[in-house]
Coordinates of C-alpha atoms in Angstrom, one line a residue:
M462 CA 11.8 -75.2 27.0
S463 CA 10.6 -78.9 27.2
E464 CA 10.5 -81.2 24.1
Q465 CA 6.7 -81.5 24.6
N466 CA 6.4 -77.7 24.6
R467 CA 8.4 -76.9 21.7
P468 CA 6.5 -75.7 18.6
D469 CA 6.3 -77.2 15.5
P470 CA 9.4 -76.2 13.0
V471 CA 8.4 -73.4 10.5
P472 CA 9.9 -72.9 7.5
L473 CA 12.2 -70.0 7.4
P474 CA 10.9 -67.4 4.9
K475 CA 13.8 -66.0 2.8
A476 CA 14.1 -62.4 4.5
W477 CA 16.6 -61.2 7.0
P478 CA 14.4 -60.2 10.1
F479 CA 13.5 -64.5 10.0
E480 CA 17.3 -64.9 9.9
E481 CA 17.8 -62.7 13.2
A482 CA 14.5 -64.0 14.6
A483 CA 15.9 -67.6 14.7
R484 CA 19.1 -66.2 16.1
L485 CA 17.2 -64.6 18.5
A486 CA 15.4 -67.9 19.2
A487 CA 18.3 -69.7 19.8
H488 CA 19.5 -67.4 22.2
V489 CA 16.1 -67.6 24.1
E490 CA 16.4 -71.4 24.2
K491 CA 19.6 -71.3 26.3
R492 CA 17.3 -69.6 28.9
A493 CA 16.1 -71.5 32.1
D494 CA 13.0 -69.4 32.1
D495 CA 9.9 -68.6 29.9
R496 CA 9.5 -65.0 30.2
P497 CA 8.8 -63.1 27.2
A498 CA 11.7 -62.6 24.8
L499 CA 13.1 -58.6 25.2
L500 CA 14.4 -56.7 22.6
E501 CA 15.7 -53.4 23.1
T502 CA 16.5 -50.1 21.2
G503 CA 18.3 -47.2 22.8
Y504 CA 17.9 -43.4 22.4
G505 CA 20.4 -40.9 23.4
P506 CA 18.0 -37.7 24.5
S507 CA 20.6 -35.1 24.2
G508 CA 19.2 -34.5 20.4
L509 CA 15.4 -35.0 19.0
P510 CA 14.8 -38.4 17.5
H511 CA 16.2 -38.7 13.7
I512 CA 16.0 -41.3 10.7
G513 CA 18.4 -43.5 12.4
T514 CA 16.0 -43.6 15.2
F515 CA 13.2 -44.8 12.8
G516 CA 15.4 -47.0 11.1
E517 CA 16.6 -48.9 14.4
V518 CA 13.0 -49.3 15.9
A519 CA 11.5 -50.2 12.8
R520 CA 14.1 -52.9 11.8
T521 CA 13.8 -54.2 15.7
S522 CA 9.9 -54.4 15.2
W523 CA 10.6 -56.6 12.0
V524 CA 12.5 -59.2 13.9
R525 CA 10.0 -59.1 16.8
Q526 CA 7.4 -59.6 14.1
A527 CA 9.5 -62.3 12.3
Y528 CA 10.2 -64.0 16.0
T529 CA 6.5 -64.4 16.6
R530 CA 5.6 -65.7 13.5
L531 CA 8.6 -68.2 13.9
T532 CA 7.8 -69.5 17.4
G533 CA 4.8 -68.2 18.8
R534 CA 6.2 -67.0 21.7
P535 CA 5.5 -63.6 23.5
T536 CA 7.7 -60.6 23.0
R537 CA 8.5 -57.1 24.8
L538 CA 9.9 -54.0 23.0
L539 CA 11.9 -51.8 25.3
A540 CA 12.5 -48.3 23.7
F541 CA 15.2 -47.2 26.5
S542 CA 16.2 -43.7 26.7
D543 CA 19.7 -42.9 28.6
D544 CA 18.5 -39.7 30.0
M545 CA 20.7 -39.9 33.0
D546 CA 23.7 -39.4 30.6
A547 CA 25.4 -35.8 31.3
L548 CA 25.2 -33.2 28.7
R549 CA 28.7 -32.8 27.2
K550 CA 27.8 -30.3 24.5
V551 CA 25.0 -27.9 23.6
P552 CA 23.0 -29.2 20.5
D553 CA 23.0 -26.8 17.8
N554 CA 19.2 -27.0 17.0
V555 CA 17.6 -25.9 20.5
P556 CA 16.8 -22.7 22.1
N557 CA 18.2 -21.0 25.0
G558 CA 22.0 -22.2 24.4
D559 CA 23.3 -20.0 27.1
M560 CA 21.0 -21.6 29.9
L561 CA 22.2 -25.0 28.7
R562 CA 25.8 -24.3 28.8
Q563 CA 25.4 -23.5 32.6
H564 CA 24.4 -27.2 32.9
L565 CA 26.9 -29.1 31.2
G566 CA 27.9 -32.0 32.8
K567 CA 24.9 -32.6 34.7
P568 CA 22.1 -35.5 33.8
L569 CA 19.9 -34.6 31.0
S570 CA 17.1 -35.4 33.6
R571 CA 18.4 -32.7 35.5
I572 CA 18.7 -30.0 33.2
P573 CA 15.7 -27.6 32.5
D574 CA 13.9 -27.8 29.3
P575 CA 15.2 -25.1 27.1
F576 CA 12.0 -25.2 25.2
G577 CA 10.2 -24.5 28.4
T578 CA 7.7 -27.1 28.1
H579 CA 8.8 -29.9 30.3
D580 CA 10.1 -30.6 33.8
S581 CA 13.5 -31.2 32.0
F582 CA 15.3 -31.2 28.7
A583 CA 15.4 -35.0 28.9
A584 CA 11.7 -35.1 29.8
H585 CA 11.1 -33.0 26.6
N586 CA 13.0 -35.1 24.4
N587 CA 11.6 -38.3 26.0
A588 CA 8.2 -36.9 25.0
R589 CA 9.3 -36.0 21.3
L590 CA 10.8 -39.7 21.2
R591 CA 7.3 -41.3 22.1
S592 CA 5.3 -39.1 19.7
F593 CA 7.6 -39.7 17.0
L594 CA 7.3 -43.4 17.5
D595 CA 3.7 -43.2 18.4
G596 CA 3.1 -41.6 14.8
F597 CA 4.6 -44.2 13.3
G598 CA 2.3 -46.8 15.1
F599 CA 5.2 -48.7 16.7
D600 CA 4.2 -51.3 19.3
Y601 CA 7.1 -50.4 22.3
E602 CA 7.5 -50.1 26.2
F603 CA 9.3 -46.7 26.9
A604 CA 11.9 -47.0 29.6
S605 CA 13.8 -44.1 31.3
S606 CA 17.5 -44.7 32.7
T607 CA 16.8 -42.0 35.4
D608 CA 13.7 -44.0 36.6
Y609 CA 15.4 -47.2 36.5
Y610 CA 18.4 -45.7 38.6
T611 CA 16.5 -43.8 41.0
G612 CA 13.6 -46.4 41.3
G613 CA 16.1 -49.4 42.3
R614 CA 15.6 -51.2 39.2
F615 CA 19.4 -51.7 38.6
D616 CA 20.3 -51.7 42.5
A617 CA 21.0 -55.5 42.4
A618 CA 23.3 -55.1 39.1
L619 CA 25.0 -52.0 40.3
R620 CA 25.9 -54.0 43.5
R621 CA 27.3 -56.9 41.2
V622 CA 29.5 -54.4 39.2
L623 CA 31.2 -53.3 42.3
E624 CA 31.9 -56.9 43.1
V625 CA 33.7 -57.3 40.1
H626 CA 34.8 -53.8 39.9
D627 CA 38.6 -54.5 39.1
E628 CA 37.5 -57.3 36.3
I629 CA 35.7 -54.7 34.5
V630 CA 38.4 -52.0 34.7
S631 CA 41.0 -54.7 33.4
V632 CA 38.6 -55.0 30.1
I633 CA 38.4 -51.6 29.4
A634 CA 41.5 -50.1 30.6
P635 CA 43.7 -51.4 27.5
T636 CA 41.3 -49.3 25.0
L637 CA 42.1 -46.0 27.1
G638 CA 44.9 -43.3 26.6
P639 CA 47.3 -43.3 29.4
D640 CA 45.7 -40.4 31.3
R641 CA 42.0 -42.1 31.5
R642 CA 43.6 -45.3 32.0
A643 CA 45.4 -44.1 35.2
T644 CA 41.6 -43.0 36.6
Y645 CA 39.2 -45.2 34.7
S646 CA 36.4 -46.7 36.8
P647 CA 33.2 -48.0 35.3
V648 CA 31.1 -45.9 38.2
L649 CA 30.5 -42.2 37.7
P650 CA 29.2 -40.9 41.1
I651 CA 26.6 -37.9 40.9
H652 CA 28.4 -35.2 42.8
P653 CA 25.9 -34.3 45.8
R654 CA 26.5 -30.2 45.9
T655 CA 26.9 -29.5 42.2
G656 CA 24.8 -32.6 40.8
L657 CA 27.9 -33.1 38.2
V658 CA 28.4 -36.5 36.7
M659 CA 31.8 -37.0 38.1
Q660 CA 34.5 -39.0 35.9
V661 CA 36.7 -39.4 38.9
R662 CA 39.2 -42.2 40.2
M663 CA 37.6 -44.2 43.0
D664 CA 39.7 -44.0 46.3
A665 CA 37.9 -47.2 47.5
I666 CA 35.2 -49.6 46.6
D667 CA 33.2 -51.3 49.1
A668 CA 30.7 -54.1 47.7
D669 CA 29.1 -54.9 50.9
A670 CA 28.1 -51.6 51.4
G671 CA 27.4 -50.9 48.1
T672 CA 29.4 -47.5 48.0
V673 CA 32.4 -45.7 46.5
R674 CA 34.7 -43.3 47.8
W675 CA 36.3 -40.8 45.8
T676 CA 37.9 -37.1 45.9
D677 CA 36.6 -34.2 43.8
E678 CA 38.7 -31.6 42.4
D679 CA 38.5 -29.3 45.7
G680 CA 39.7 -32.0 47.8
V681 CA 36.7 -33.0 49.3
V682 CA 36.1 -36.6 49.8
F683 CA 32.7 -38.3 49.5
E684 CA 31.5 -41.8 50.0
T685 CA 28.4 -42.3 47.3
P686 CA 25.9 -45.1 47.2
V687 CA 25.7 -46.7 43.7
T688 CA 22.2 -47.5 44.2
G689 CA 19.2 -45.3 44.2
G690 CA 20.6 -43.0 41.4
G691 CA 23.6 -41.8 43.2
A692 CA 25.7 -43.0 41.0
K693 CA 25.4 -44.1 37.0
M694 CA 27.9 -46.3 34.8
Q695 CA 30.2 -45.3 32.1
W696 CA 28.1 -45.9 29.0
K697 CA 30.2 -49.5 28.0
A698 CA 29.5 -50.7 31.5
D699 CA 26.1 -49.1 31.4
W700 CA 25.2 -50.8 28.3
A701 CA 26.5 -54.4 29.7
M702 CA 24.9 -54.0 33.1
R703 CA 21.5 -52.9 31.5
W704 CA 21.4 -56.3 29.5
F705 CA 22.6 -58.2 32.7
A706 CA 19.7 -56.7 34.9
L707 CA 17.1 -56.6 32.2
G708 CA 18.1 -59.8 30.5
V709 CA 18.0 -58.2 27.1
D710 CA 17.7 -61.0 24.6
Y711 CA 18.2 -58.7 21.5
E712 CA 19.6 -55.3 20.6
M713 CA 21.0 -54.2 16.8
S714 CA 23.6 -51.5 16.6
G715 CA 25.5 -49.8 13.9
K716 CA 28.8 -50.6 12.5
D717 CA 30.5 -47.9 14.4
L718 CA 29.8 -49.7 17.6
I719 CA 31.2 -52.7 17.0
D720 CA 34.1 -52.7 19.3
S721 CA 31.9 -51.1 22.1
V722 CA 29.2 -54.4 21.6
K723 CA 32.5 -56.7 22.1
L724 CA 33.5 -54.9 25.1
S725 CA 30.0 -54.4 26.4
G726 CA 29.6 -58.3 26.0
K727 CA 32.5 -59.2 27.9
I728 CA 31.6 -57.1 30.9
C729 CA 28.1 -58.6 30.7
R730 CA 29.6 -62.2 31.1
I731 CA 31.8 -60.8 34.0
L732 CA 28.6 -59.7 35.4
G733 CA 27.2 -63.2 35.2
G734 CA 24.8 -62.6 32.0
E735 CA 24.7 -63.5 28.4
P736 CA 24.8 -60.8 26.1
P737 CA 22.2 -60.3 23.5
A738 CA 21.8 -61.5 19.9
G739 CA 21.8 -58.5 17.5
L740 CA 22.4 -57.3 14.0
T741 CA 25.1 -54.7 13.1
Y742 CA 23.8 -52.7 10.6
E743 CA 25.6 -50.6 8.0
L744 CA 25.7 -46.5 8.3
F745 CA 24.1 -44.3 5.7
L746 CA 26.0 -42.3 3.1
D747 CA 25.2 -38.9 1.7
E748 CA 24.8 -38.0 -1.9
N749 CA 28.9 -37.9 -1.9
G750 CA 29.3 -41.4 -0.4
Q751 CA 30.5 -40.1 3.0
K752 CA 29.1 -40.6 6.4
I753 CA 26.0 -39.2 7.3
S754 CA 26.8 -36.9 10.5
K755 CA 24.0 -35.3 12.7
S756 CA 26.5 -32.3 13.3
K757 CA 27.3 -32.1 9.6
G758 CA 23.8 -32.2 8.5
N759 CA 24.7 -33.7 5.3
G760 CA 21.5 -36.4 5.4
I761 CA 18.1 -36.1 5.0
S762 CA 15.5 -36.1 8.1
V763 CA 12.5 -38.0 8.7
E764 CA 10.4 -35.0 8.0
E765 CA 11.9 -34.2 4.7
W766 CA 11.2 -37.6 3.5
L767 CA 7.9 -37.5 4.4
R768 CA 7.5 -34.1 2.6
Y769 CA 8.1 -36.2 -0.4
A770 CA 6.8 -39.6 -0.3
P771 CA 4.5 -41.7 2.3
P772 CA 6.0 -43.3 5.4
E773 CA 5.8 -46.9 3.8
S774 CA 8.5 -45.7 1.3
L775 CA 10.8 -44.9 4.2
S776 CA 10.0 -48.1 5.7
Q777 CA 10.8 -50.3 2.4
Y778 CA 14.2 -48.1 2.4
M779 CA 15.0 -49.4 5.8
F780 CA 14.0 -52.8 5.2
N781 CA 16.4 -53.2 2.4
A782 CA 19.9 -54.9 2.9
P783 CA 20.3 -53.2 6.4
Q784 CA 24.0 -54.7 6.3
R785 CA 24.9 -52.6 2.9
A786 CA 25.9 -49.0 3.2
K787 CA 23.2 -47.1 1.3
R788 CA 23.1 -43.6 0.2
L789 CA 20.5 -41.6 2.0
F790 CA 19.4 -38.4 0.0
F791 CA 16.5 -36.9 -1.9
D792 CA 17.1 -39.1 -5.2
V793 CA 16.5 -42.7 -3.4
I794 CA 12.8 -41.6 -2.2
P795 CA 11.0 -42.2 -5.8
K796 CA 13.0 -45.8 -5.9
A797 CA 11.9 -46.4 -2.6
A798 CA 8.3 -45.8 -3.0
D799 CA 8.2 -47.8 -6.2
E800 CA 9.7 -50.7 -4.5
Y801 CA 7.2 -50.6 -1.8
L802 CA 4.2 -50.6 -4.4
A803 CA 5.7 -53.5 -6.4
N804 CA 6.1 -55.5 -3.2
V805 CA 2.4 -54.8 -2.2
G806 CA 1.5 -56.1 -6.0
R807 CA 3.3 -59.1 -5.4
A808 CA 1.7 -59.7 -2.2
A809 CA -1.8 -58.9 -3.6
T810 CA -1.3 -62.4 -5.8
L811 CA -0.8 -64.2 -2.9
A812 CA -3.1 -66.3 -0.1
G813 CA -2.9 -65.2 3.5
D814 CA -1.5 -68.6 4.0
D815 CA 0.9 -68.6 1.6
P816 CA 4.4 -69.4 2.9
A817 CA 5.9 -66.5 0.2
L818 CA 3.9 -63.7 1.7
P819 CA 6.1 -63.5 4.9
A820 CA 9.0 -63.0 2.8
N821 CA 7.6 -60.0 1.2
P822 CA 8.8 -56.4 2.8
A823 CA 5.2 -55.4 2.4
W824 CA 4.1 -58.0 4.9
F825 CA 6.5 -56.6 7.6
I826 CA 5.8 -52.7 7.0
H827 CA 2.0 -53.5 7.2
A828 CA 2.3 -55.5 10.4
G829 CA 1.1 -58.8 8.9
R830 CA -2.1 -57.3 7.6
I831 CA -1.9 -55.5 3.9
G832 CA -5.2 -53.8 3.4
P833 CA -6.9 -53.4 0.2
D834 CA -5.8 -49.7 0.1
A835 CA -2.2 -50.3 0.6
G836 CA -1.3 -49.9 -3.2
S837 CA -1.5 -47.9 -6.2
P838 CA -2.5 -48.4 -9.8
L839 CA 0.3 -45.9 -10.7
T840 CA 3.8 -45.8 -9.7
F841 CA 5.3 -42.8 -8.2
G842 CA 8.0 -42.5 -11.0
M843 CA 4.8 -42.4 -13.5
L844 CA 3.4 -39.8 -11.5
L845 CA 6.7 -37.7 -11.5
N846 CA 7.0 -38.0 -15.3
L847 CA 3.6 -36.9 -15.9
A848 CA 4.2 -34.2 -13.5
S849 CA 7.1 -33.4 -15.5
V850 CA 5.4 -33.2 -18.9
A851 CA 2.2 -31.5 -17.7
N852 CA 4.4 -29.0 -15.7
A853 CA 1.7 -29.9 -12.8
E854 CA 1.6 -27.4 -10.0
T855 CA -1.6 -28.6 -8.5
P856 CA -2.9 -32.2 -7.6
D857 CA -6.0 -31.5 -10.0
V858 CA -3.7 -31.3 -13.4
L859 CA -2.7 -35.0 -12.6
W860 CA -6.1 -36.4 -11.7
K861 CA -7.3 -35.0 -14.8
F862 CA -5.1 -37.4 -16.7
I863 CA -5.6 -40.4 -14.0
R864 CA -9.3 -40.3 -14.5
R865 CA -8.7 -40.1 -18.8
Y866 CA -6.5 -43.2 -17.8
D867 CA -8.8 -44.8 -15.4
S868 CA -12.4 -43.3 -15.0
A869 CA -13.2 -45.1 -11.7
A870 CA -10.0 -43.8 -9.8
S871 CA -10.5 -41.1 -7.4
P872 CA -9.2 -40.0 -4.2
D873 CA -11.7 -41.7 -1.9
S874 CA -11.6 -45.2 -4.1
C875 CA -7.6 -45.1 -4.2
P876 CA -6.3 -43.3 -1.2
M877 CA -2.6 -44.5 -1.6
L878 CA -2.6 -42.8 -5.3
A879 CA -4.1 -39.6 -4.0
R880 CA -1.1 -39.4 -1.3
L881 CA 1.4 -40.2 -4.1
V882 CA -0.2 -37.5 -6.3
D883 CA 0.3 -34.8 -3.4
H884 CA 3.9 -36.1 -2.7
A885 CA 4.8 -35.9 -6.6
I886 CA 3.5 -32.4 -7.3
V887 CA 6.1 -31.6 -4.1
Y888 CA 8.9 -33.6 -5.4
Y889 CA 8.7 -32.5 -8.7
A890 CA 8.7 -28.6 -8.0
D891 CA 11.9 -29.5 -5.6
F892 CA 13.5 -31.8 -7.3
V893 CA 12.7 -32.6 -11.2
R894 CA 11.6 -29.2 -12.8
P895 CA 14.9 -27.6 -11.4
A896 CA 17.1 -30.3 -13.2
K897 CA 15.4 -30.8 -16.3
T898 CA 17.5 -30.5 -19.5
Y899 CA 16.3 -31.4 -22.8
R900 CA 18.7 -32.4 -25.7
Q901 CA 18.1 -32.2 -29.4
P902 CA 17.9 -35.1 -31.3
D903 CA 19.9 -36.3 -33.9
E904 CA 18.9 -36.8 -37.8
R905 CA 18.1 -40.8 -37.1
E906 CA 16.2 -40.0 -33.7
R907 CA 14.3 -37.0 -35.5
A908 CA 13.0 -39.5 -38.2
A909 CA 11.8 -42.2 -35.6
L910 CA 10.0 -39.5 -33.8
A911 CA 8.3 -38.2 -36.5
D912 CA 7.3 -41.8 -37.4
L913 CA 6.2 -42.6 -33.9
A914 CA 4.0 -39.3 -34.1
D915 CA 2.6 -40.2 -37.5
N916 CA 1.8 -43.8 -36.3
L917 CA 0.1 -42.2 -32.9
R918 CA -2.1 -40.0 -35.2
G919 CA -4.0 -43.2 -36.6
L920 CA -4.9 -43.9 -32.9
V921 CA -6.3 -40.5 -32.0
D922 CA -9.6 -41.3 -32.4
G923 CA -10.1 -45.1 -31.2
P924 CA -8.9 -46.6 -27.8
A925 CA -5.5 -47.7 -27.5
E926 CA -4.4 -50.2 -24.7
P927 CA -1.0 -49.3 -23.0
D928 CA 0.4 -52.8 -24.2
T929 CA -0.4 -51.8 -28.0
L930 CA 1.1 -48.6 -27.3
Q931 CA 4.4 -50.0 -25.8
N932 CA 4.9 -52.6 -28.6
L933 CA 4.3 -49.6 -31.5
V934 CA 7.2 -47.9 -29.4
F935 CA 9.3 -50.8 -29.6
E936 CA 8.6 -51.6 -33.1
I937 CA 9.5 -48.2 -34.6
G938 CA 13.0 -48.4 -32.4
K939 CA 13.8 -51.7 -34.1
R940 CA 12.6 -50.0 -37.9
H941 CA 14.9 -47.2 -37.3
G942 CA 17.9 -49.2 -36.4
F943 CA 18.5 -48.8 -32.8
E944 CA 20.8 -51.3 -31.1
P945 CA 20.4 -51.8 -28.3
L946 CA 16.8 -50.6 -27.8
R947 CA 17.5 -48.6 -24.7
D948 CA 19.2 -46.2 -26.8
W949 CA 15.5 -45.4 -28.5
F950 CA 14.3 -45.2 -25.0
G951 CA 17.1 -42.9 -23.9
C952 CA 16.1 -40.6 -26.7
L953 CA 12.3 -40.8 -25.8
Y954 CA 13.2 -39.9 -22.1
E955 CA 15.8 -37.2 -23.0
V956 CA 14.1 -35.3 -26.2
L957 CA 10.7 -35.5 -25.0
L958 CA 11.1 -35.6 -20.9
G959 CA 14.3 -33.8 -20.2
Q960 CA 15.5 -36.7 -18.0
K961 CA 17.6 -39.8 -18.3
E962 CA 15.1 -42.1 -16.9
G963 CA 11.7 -42.5 -17.6
P964 CA 8.8 -44.9 -17.4
R965 CA 7.5 -47.8 -19.6
F966 CA 6.5 -45.4 -22.3
G967 CA 3.4 -47.0 -23.7
I968 CA 1.8 -46.6 -20.3
F969 CA 2.8 -43.1 -20.3
I970 CA 1.4 -42.6 -23.7
G971 CA -2.1 -44.2 -22.2
L972 CA -1.8 -42.0 -19.3
Y973 CA -0.9 -38.6 -20.6
G974 CA -3.1 -39.0 -24.0
V975 CA -2.3 -40.1 -27.3
S976 CA -3.2 -36.4 -29.1
E977 CA -1.1 -35.2 -26.1
T978 CA 1.8 -37.2 -26.9
V979 CA 1.8 -36.2 -30.7
E980 CA 1.7 -32.7 -29.8
L981 CA 4.9 -33.5 -27.2
I982 CA 6.7 -35.0 -30.1
E983 CA 5.8 -32.1 -32.4
A984 CA 7.0 -29.6 -30.1
A985 CA 10.4 -31.5 -29.6
L986 CA 10.7 -31.7 -33.4
A987 CA 10.1 -27.9 -33.8
R988 CA 12.7 -27.0 -31.0
A989 CA 15.1 -29.4 -33.4
S990 CA 14.3 -27.5 -36.5
M991 CA 14.8 -24.2 -34.8
A992 CA 18.0 -25.4 -32.9
A993 CA 19.5 -26.6 -36.2
S994 CA 18.6 -23.2 -37.9
T995 CA 20.6 -21.4 -35.4
G996 CA 23.0 -23.8 -34.6
A997 CA 22.0 -23.9 -30.8
G998 CA 22.5 -27.2 -28.7
A999 CA 20.9 -28.6 -25.8
A1000 CA 18.0 -26.4 -24.0

């Protein structure tokens, strides 16, 4: 890019997508052409789209958004389906497994659809991918490996692979065992009779003719053109060939692919290209700190997450520290939802041209346009606590308390709050209610709870602001010698709500109601008296 066309430098907001965007910009600067920056994500259509698919496309989209903000230059995002890969095993979550077993080893795009709705297994899963991405509003271009191979998009690059075939082998061979090393070739011809993707030794390479000669297990010799879909590449070489052929500028990948990225980068350079910039993200862990595996089913699906919280909360979770391993289980959902709401709240205090705004995750989650309905006057955690103490089974129960707290609140005026209320009912029923365990207060705690109830009775007939109520709770904790004060709040949560953590208690009282909170305390003290008389412990 010439100096006169170079945009004025823009201060780099403190957010990881902008750090990645700066790396992408530096990569693009090395090019001699002005074509749009090409960002890519890959998808293996032997299975259905999953939460990792969402995470990779969302994170790449945020880098794209930051790059546009940083440079003002055009971009493209390619969602590439490796649908010419061979089916190596039958997935557990699809019908007609016996039929699929008859086609093991064939390209996914040449296997009948086990669901019976599309022309091939790949076409079905590609449609699911596009519907999945469209449902989240991603801006992308879809690409099919089969279309690119058979349509000639890769022909020139495939001929180049033959020209440097032995150099590529020298990169990959040291990483293989003795048997694979002896027969390895980056080229996988498609058997013209069986349709199988063949993993065989190449007897001869003819770069000028663009063909390979090989022998099948029956001793039949074939000469196959690598162009026009007659062959495909082994995956590390395939990745590198795609980078080279398409001029990919950016692609992120998981920590488990670090070595593959290095090898593919070497092959891309052998071909004459420059490997893309990219982020290495950490993997998700289950509730026990073990790596999440689709085959083990020890994680959480997108559908499960969206049953319990809105998609913005999933985006918030994916935005946070992608290079740090994180637990991905049901108990992280409320925190992610409230982090999102807090970021929307902070963004609302900033002017549209405030340089701090693009550093806010909500700016990315809403593609730079945070609407007035993006937030909620109440947190998801508060709604869960309200559902817990009210034993709410329907949204109407929560709305009764919400309208007392804010008479203007309604599903129409607060659409995000309405969504959160619906999710809170479901999350409470599935996770909070089964885990509730009340403990009995000790003597000092009983005295403090009785004191709090007495003081609240004096506020029943008059308006009480949440700050006033919160100060009262603090005052009583100090009066009864709780040091640190979190022990007093722990008592309130465990004795009154049956859980280890809870809300700002003044806001909770204002939402639940002063007289209702007095009744809640009286019920807890009555349980304590009964337990003391019978010698019982926690209930």
